XYZ file of C-alpha atoms in Angstrom:
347
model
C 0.000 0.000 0.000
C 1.589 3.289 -1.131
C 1.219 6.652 1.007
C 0.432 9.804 -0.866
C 3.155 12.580 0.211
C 2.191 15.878 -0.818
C 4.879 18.016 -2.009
C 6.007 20.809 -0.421
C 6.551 23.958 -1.951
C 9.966 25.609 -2.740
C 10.407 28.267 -0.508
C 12.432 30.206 -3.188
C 9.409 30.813 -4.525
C 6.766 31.721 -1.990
C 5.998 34.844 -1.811
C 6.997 37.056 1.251
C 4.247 38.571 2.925
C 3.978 42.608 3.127
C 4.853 42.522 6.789
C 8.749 40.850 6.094
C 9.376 42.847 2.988
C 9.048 45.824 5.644
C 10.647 44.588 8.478
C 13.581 43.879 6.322
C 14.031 47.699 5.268
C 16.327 49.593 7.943
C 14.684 52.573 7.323
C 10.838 51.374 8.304
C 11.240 52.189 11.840
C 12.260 55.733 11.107
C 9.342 55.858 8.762
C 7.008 55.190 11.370
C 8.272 57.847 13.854
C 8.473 60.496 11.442
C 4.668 59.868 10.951
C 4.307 59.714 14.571
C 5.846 63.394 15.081
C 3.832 64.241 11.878
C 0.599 63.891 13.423
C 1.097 65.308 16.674
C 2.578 68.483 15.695
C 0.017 68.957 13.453
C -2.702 68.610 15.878
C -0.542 70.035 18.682
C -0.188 73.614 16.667
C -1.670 74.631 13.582
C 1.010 76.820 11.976
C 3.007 73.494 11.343
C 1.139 72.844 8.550
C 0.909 76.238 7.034
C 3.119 76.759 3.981
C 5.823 78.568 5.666
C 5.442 76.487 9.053
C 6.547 73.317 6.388
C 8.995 75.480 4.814
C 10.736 76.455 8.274
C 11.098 72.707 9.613
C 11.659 71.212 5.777
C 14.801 74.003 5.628
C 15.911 72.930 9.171
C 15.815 69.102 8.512
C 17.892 69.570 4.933
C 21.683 70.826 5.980
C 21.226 68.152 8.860
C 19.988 65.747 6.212
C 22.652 65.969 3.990
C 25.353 65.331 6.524
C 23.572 62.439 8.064
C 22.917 60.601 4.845
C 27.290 60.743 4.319
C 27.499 59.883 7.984
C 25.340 57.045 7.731
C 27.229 55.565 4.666
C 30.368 56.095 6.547
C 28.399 54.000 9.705
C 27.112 51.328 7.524
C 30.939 50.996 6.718
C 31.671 50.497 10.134
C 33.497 54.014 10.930
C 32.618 56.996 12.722
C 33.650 60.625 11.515
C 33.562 62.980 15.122
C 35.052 66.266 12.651
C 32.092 66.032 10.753
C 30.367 69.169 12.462
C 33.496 71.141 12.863
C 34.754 70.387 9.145
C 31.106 72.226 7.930
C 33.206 75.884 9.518
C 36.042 74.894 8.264
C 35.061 74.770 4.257
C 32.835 78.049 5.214
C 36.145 79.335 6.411
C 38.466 78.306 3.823
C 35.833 79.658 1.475
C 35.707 83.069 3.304
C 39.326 83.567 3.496
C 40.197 83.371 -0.007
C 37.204 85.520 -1.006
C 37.365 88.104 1.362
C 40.990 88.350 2.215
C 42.742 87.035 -0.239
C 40.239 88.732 -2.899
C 39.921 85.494 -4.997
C 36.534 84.956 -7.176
C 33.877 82.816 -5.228
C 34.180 79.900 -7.462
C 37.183 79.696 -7.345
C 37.363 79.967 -3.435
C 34.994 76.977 -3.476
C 36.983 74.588 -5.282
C 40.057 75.160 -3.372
C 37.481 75.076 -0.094
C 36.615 71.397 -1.969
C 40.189 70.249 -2.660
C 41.040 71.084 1.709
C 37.632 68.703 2.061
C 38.492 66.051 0.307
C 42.050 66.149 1.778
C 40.857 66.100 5.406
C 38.604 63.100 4.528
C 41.474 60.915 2.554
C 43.643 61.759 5.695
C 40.877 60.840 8.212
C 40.687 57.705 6.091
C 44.050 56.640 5.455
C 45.147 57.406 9.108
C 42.537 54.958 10.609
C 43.395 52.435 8.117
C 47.197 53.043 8.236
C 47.284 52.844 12.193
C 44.362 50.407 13.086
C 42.972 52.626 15.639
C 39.288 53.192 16.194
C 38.006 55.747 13.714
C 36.238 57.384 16.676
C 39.712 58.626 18.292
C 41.601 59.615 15.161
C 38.752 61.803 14.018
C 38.363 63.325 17.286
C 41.645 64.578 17.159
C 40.731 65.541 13.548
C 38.296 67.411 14.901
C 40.247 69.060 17.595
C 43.082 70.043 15.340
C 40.073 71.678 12.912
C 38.773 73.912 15.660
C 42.260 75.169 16.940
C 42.640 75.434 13.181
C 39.495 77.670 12.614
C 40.140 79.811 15.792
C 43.741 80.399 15.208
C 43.757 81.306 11.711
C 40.667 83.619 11.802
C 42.082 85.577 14.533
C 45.226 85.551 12.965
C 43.887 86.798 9.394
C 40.954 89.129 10.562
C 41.807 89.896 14.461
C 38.189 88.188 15.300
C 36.956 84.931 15.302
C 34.531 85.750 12.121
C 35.048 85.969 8.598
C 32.502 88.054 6.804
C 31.900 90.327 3.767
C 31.027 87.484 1.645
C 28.326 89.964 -0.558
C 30.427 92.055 -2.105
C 32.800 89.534 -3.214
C 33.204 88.276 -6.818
C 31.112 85.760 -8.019
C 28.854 85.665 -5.125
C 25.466 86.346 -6.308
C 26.067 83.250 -9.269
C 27.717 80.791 -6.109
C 24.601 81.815 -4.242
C 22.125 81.017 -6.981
C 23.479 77.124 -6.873
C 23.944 76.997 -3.281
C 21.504 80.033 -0.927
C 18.634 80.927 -3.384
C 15.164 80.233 -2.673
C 12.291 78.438 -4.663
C 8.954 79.862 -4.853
C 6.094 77.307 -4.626
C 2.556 78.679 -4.309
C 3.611 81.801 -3.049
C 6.150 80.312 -0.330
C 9.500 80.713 -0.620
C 11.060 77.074 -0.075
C 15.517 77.415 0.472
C 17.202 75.410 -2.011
C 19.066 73.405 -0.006
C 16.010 71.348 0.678
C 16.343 69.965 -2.873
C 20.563 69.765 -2.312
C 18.975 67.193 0.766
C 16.948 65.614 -1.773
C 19.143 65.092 -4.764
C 22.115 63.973 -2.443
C 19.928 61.111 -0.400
C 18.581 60.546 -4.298
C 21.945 59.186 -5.181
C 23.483 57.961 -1.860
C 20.428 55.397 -1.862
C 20.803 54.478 -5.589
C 24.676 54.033 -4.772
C 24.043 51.603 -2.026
C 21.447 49.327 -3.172
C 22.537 49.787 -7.021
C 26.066 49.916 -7.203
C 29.335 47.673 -6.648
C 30.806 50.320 -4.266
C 27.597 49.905 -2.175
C 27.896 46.490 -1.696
C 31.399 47.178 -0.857
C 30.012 49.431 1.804
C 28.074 46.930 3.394
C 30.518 44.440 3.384
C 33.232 46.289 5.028
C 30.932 47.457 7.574
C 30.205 43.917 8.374
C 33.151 42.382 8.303
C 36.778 43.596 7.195
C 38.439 40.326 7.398
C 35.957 38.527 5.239
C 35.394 40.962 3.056
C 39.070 41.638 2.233
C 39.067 37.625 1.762
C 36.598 38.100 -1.136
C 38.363 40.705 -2.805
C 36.885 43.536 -1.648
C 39.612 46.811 -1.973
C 38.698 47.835 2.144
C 40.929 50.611 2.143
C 39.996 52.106 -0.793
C 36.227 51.958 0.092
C 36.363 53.523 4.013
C 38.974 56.726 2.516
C 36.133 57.271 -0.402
C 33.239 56.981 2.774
C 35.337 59.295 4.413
C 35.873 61.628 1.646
C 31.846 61.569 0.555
C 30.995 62.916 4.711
C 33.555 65.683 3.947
C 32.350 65.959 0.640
C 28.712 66.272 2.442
C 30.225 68.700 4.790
C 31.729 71.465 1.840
C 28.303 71.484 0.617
C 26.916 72.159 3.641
C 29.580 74.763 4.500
C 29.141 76.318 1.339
C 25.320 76.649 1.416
C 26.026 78.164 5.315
C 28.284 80.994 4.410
C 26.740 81.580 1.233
C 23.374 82.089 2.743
C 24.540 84.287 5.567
C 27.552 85.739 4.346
C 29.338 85.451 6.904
C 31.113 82.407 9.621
C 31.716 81.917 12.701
C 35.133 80.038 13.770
C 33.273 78.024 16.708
C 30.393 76.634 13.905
C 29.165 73.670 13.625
C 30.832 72.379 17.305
C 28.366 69.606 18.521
C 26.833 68.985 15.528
C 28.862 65.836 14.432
C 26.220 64.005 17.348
C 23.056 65.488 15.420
C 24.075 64.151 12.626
C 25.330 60.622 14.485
C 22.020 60.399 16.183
C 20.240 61.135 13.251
C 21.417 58.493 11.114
C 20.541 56.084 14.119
C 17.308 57.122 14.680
C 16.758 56.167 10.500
C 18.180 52.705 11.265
C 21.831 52.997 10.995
C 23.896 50.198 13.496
C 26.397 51.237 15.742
C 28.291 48.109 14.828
C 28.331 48.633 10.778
C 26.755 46.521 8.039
C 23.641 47.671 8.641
C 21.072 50.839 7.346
C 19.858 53.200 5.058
C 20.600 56.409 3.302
C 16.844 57.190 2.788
C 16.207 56.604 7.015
C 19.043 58.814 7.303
C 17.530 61.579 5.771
C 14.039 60.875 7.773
C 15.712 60.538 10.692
C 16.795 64.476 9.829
C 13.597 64.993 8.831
C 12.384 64.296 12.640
C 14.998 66.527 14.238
C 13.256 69.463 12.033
C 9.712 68.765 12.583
C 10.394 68.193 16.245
C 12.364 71.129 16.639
C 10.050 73.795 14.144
C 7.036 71.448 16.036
C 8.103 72.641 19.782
C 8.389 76.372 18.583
C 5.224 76.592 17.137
C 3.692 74.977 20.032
C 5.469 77.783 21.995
C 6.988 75.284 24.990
C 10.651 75.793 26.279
C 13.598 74.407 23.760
C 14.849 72.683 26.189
C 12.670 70.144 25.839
C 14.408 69.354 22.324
C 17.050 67.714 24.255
C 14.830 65.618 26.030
C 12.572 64.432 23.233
C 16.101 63.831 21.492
C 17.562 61.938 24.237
C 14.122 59.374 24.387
C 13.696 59.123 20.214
C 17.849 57.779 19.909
C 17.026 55.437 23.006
C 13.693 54.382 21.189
C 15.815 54.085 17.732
C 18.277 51.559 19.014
C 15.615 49.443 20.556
C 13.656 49.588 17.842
C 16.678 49.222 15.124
C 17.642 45.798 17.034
C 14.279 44.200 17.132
C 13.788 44.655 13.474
C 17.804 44.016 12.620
C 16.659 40.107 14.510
C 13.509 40.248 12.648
C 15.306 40.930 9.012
C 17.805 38.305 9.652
C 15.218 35.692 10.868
C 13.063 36.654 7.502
C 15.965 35.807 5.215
C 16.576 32.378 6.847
C-alpha cells in the first residue's frame, strides 16, 4: 500500500508577505516615527502645517539631512567621523578667506574650499586604516586640530573669530544662486538646499542598493576580514566613505556661508552628534553593516519637525534635548528588534 506525500513547496518561490518585505528595510522604523511626530505636531499647533510652518522645519531638517545621509554611509561601513560638524566651519572658512581676504573669485574659493575637504577626509581615512585605531579617536583629534585650526587662523587673518563680507565679493550672487537661493512654490518661498537634501539622499540610496561600491560598503561594515578575503579593496572603500561625509560637509559649508555671508570660527561644534544620532534614529547600526541612506535623511527629517514642532507649540527648547535623548534610546531598541527580525526573515 503506497502513502500519498504531498509536495512541499519551494520556498524560493513563496511569496513574502507585506509585513517581512518591511521589516527587512532599515529605514521602516524611522518611517514610522516620522509619521508619529507628523501627526502630533500637526494637531498640537496649527502653523506646522501652514506653507511657511513646512517650509521652516523642511529648511531645518535639509543641511542636517545631507550630513547624516554621508554619515550614515560612513556608519554602515563600520566608521565613525567625530570632525564632521566642525569640518562644515572649516570649508565656510576656507571659502571666506580666499574671497574676502585674499580677494579670490567665489568659485574659485569653493573649489580650493573642496580640494582642503576632500584632503581632510582621505587623511581621516588613510590614518585609521594606516594605524588600526578606532576611527572614533583619530577623528576626534581631527576634529580638535580643525577647531584650533578655525580659531587660530581667523584671529590671525581678521583679528576676530569671524570671517565676513562674503556679498560684495566676486562671483557671489552666481555661487549663491546654486547653493543660498530660494524656490517659490505657491507663493512660499522654499531654500534650495532642501532639494541639495533631496538630490544627495537621491543618489546615496541608488549608490548603495545599485552599485558595486555599495555592496562594498556593506561588506566592510560587516566584516573587514571577510570581506578583504573576497576581494573587496577595504581601504579604498572607508577613505572614499570618508571623503563623501567631507564631501557632504563642503556642501553644507558652502550653502552656510553663502546664505549668511558670513562664519563663525566656533560653527558647527556639537553637531557631528546630530548628525550621528540622526542616522541612528533612521536605522543605521552602531556596529556597521547595517542601514539606510533614505532613514538617514528621515531621521533628519524628525529633528526638524520636532524642533520647528516645539516652537510653534510655543513650549521651552529645552525640551528638544529631552525628546532627542528618548527618540535615539527608542531608535536603538527599535533598530535591534527589526535588525533580529530581518535576519530571521531571510533564513
Amino acid at each position: 500500500m503506497s502513502v500519498a506525500v504531498q509536495a512541499q513547496p519551494d520556498e524560493r518561490l513563496v511569496k513574502p508577505r507585506l509585513w517581512d518585505r518591511l521589516v527587512v528595510r532599515p529605514e521602516i522604523g524611522a518611517l514610522l516615527g516620522a509619521l508619529l511626530v507628523f501627526v502630533f505636531f500637526s494637531v498640537v499647533t496649527g502653523q506646522f502645517l501652514s506653507p511657511l510652518g513646512v517650509a521652516n522645519w523642511l529648511d531645518d531638517a535639509s543641511t542636517l539631512g545631507i550630513m547624516a545621509v554621508a554619515v550614515a554611509m560612513l556608519m554602515i561601513g563600520g566608521e565613525f567621523d567625530l570632525s564632521a560638524g566642525v569640518m562644515t566651519a572649516s570649508t565656510a572658512l576656507v571659502t571666506a578667506i580666499f574671497a574676502t581676504q585674499v580677494g579670490l573669485n567665489v568659485w574659485f574659493a569653493l573649489i580650493l574650499s573642496l580640494i582642503f575637504a576632500l584632503a581632510v577626509g582621505a587623511i581621516n581615512g588613510w590614518l585609521v586604516m594606516r594605524t588600526g585605531l578606532p576611527s572614533f579617536i583619530v577623528t576626534l583629534g581631527t576634529f580638535l586640530a580643525l577647531q584650533g585650526l578655525n580659531l587660530g587662523v581667523t584671529r590671525l587673518i581678521t583679528g576676530t573669530v569671524q570671517v565676513s563680507g562674503m556679498r560684495s565679493t566676486d562671483g557671489y550672487e552666481t555661487a549663491g544662486m546654486l547653493f543660498a537661493s530660494t524656490i517659490n512654490i505657491g507663493g512660499t518661498d522654499f531654500q534650495v538646499s532642501i532639494l541639495w537634501w533631496v538630490v544627495f539622499a537621491g543618489v546615496a540610496a541608488w549608490v548603495l542598493v545599485r552599485t558595486r561600491f555599495g555592496n562594498w560598503t556593506f561588506a566592510v561594515g560587516g566584516s573587514s576580514l571577510s570581506s578583504r578575503a573576497v576581494g573587496v579593496p577595504v581601504v579604498r572603500t572607508k577613505i572614499m566613505l570618508f571623503m563623501t561625509t567631507a564631501f557632504a560637509a563642503w556642501i553644507v559649508g558652502s550653502i552656510n556661508i553663502l546664505r549668511n555671508a558670513s562664519v563663525q570660527a566656533n560653527q558647527g561644534i556639537g553637531l557631528e552628534f546630530q548628525y550621528i544620532i540622526a542616522a541612528v534614529i533612521g536605522g543605521c547600526l552602531l556596529t556597521g553593516g547595517f542601514g539606510s541612506a533614505v532613514g538617514a535623511a528621515i531621521g533628519a527629517l524628525i529633528f526638524g519637525m520636532a524642533r520647528q514642532g516645539i516652537v510653534y507649540a510655543q513650549w521651552n527648547s529645552d525640551w528638544f534635548m529631552l525628546f532627542l535623548g528618548i527618540m535615539l534610546l527608542a531608535a536603538v531598541l527599535v533598530n535591534n528588534t527589526f535588525r533580529r527580525r530581518a535576519e530571521r526573515v531571510r533564513r
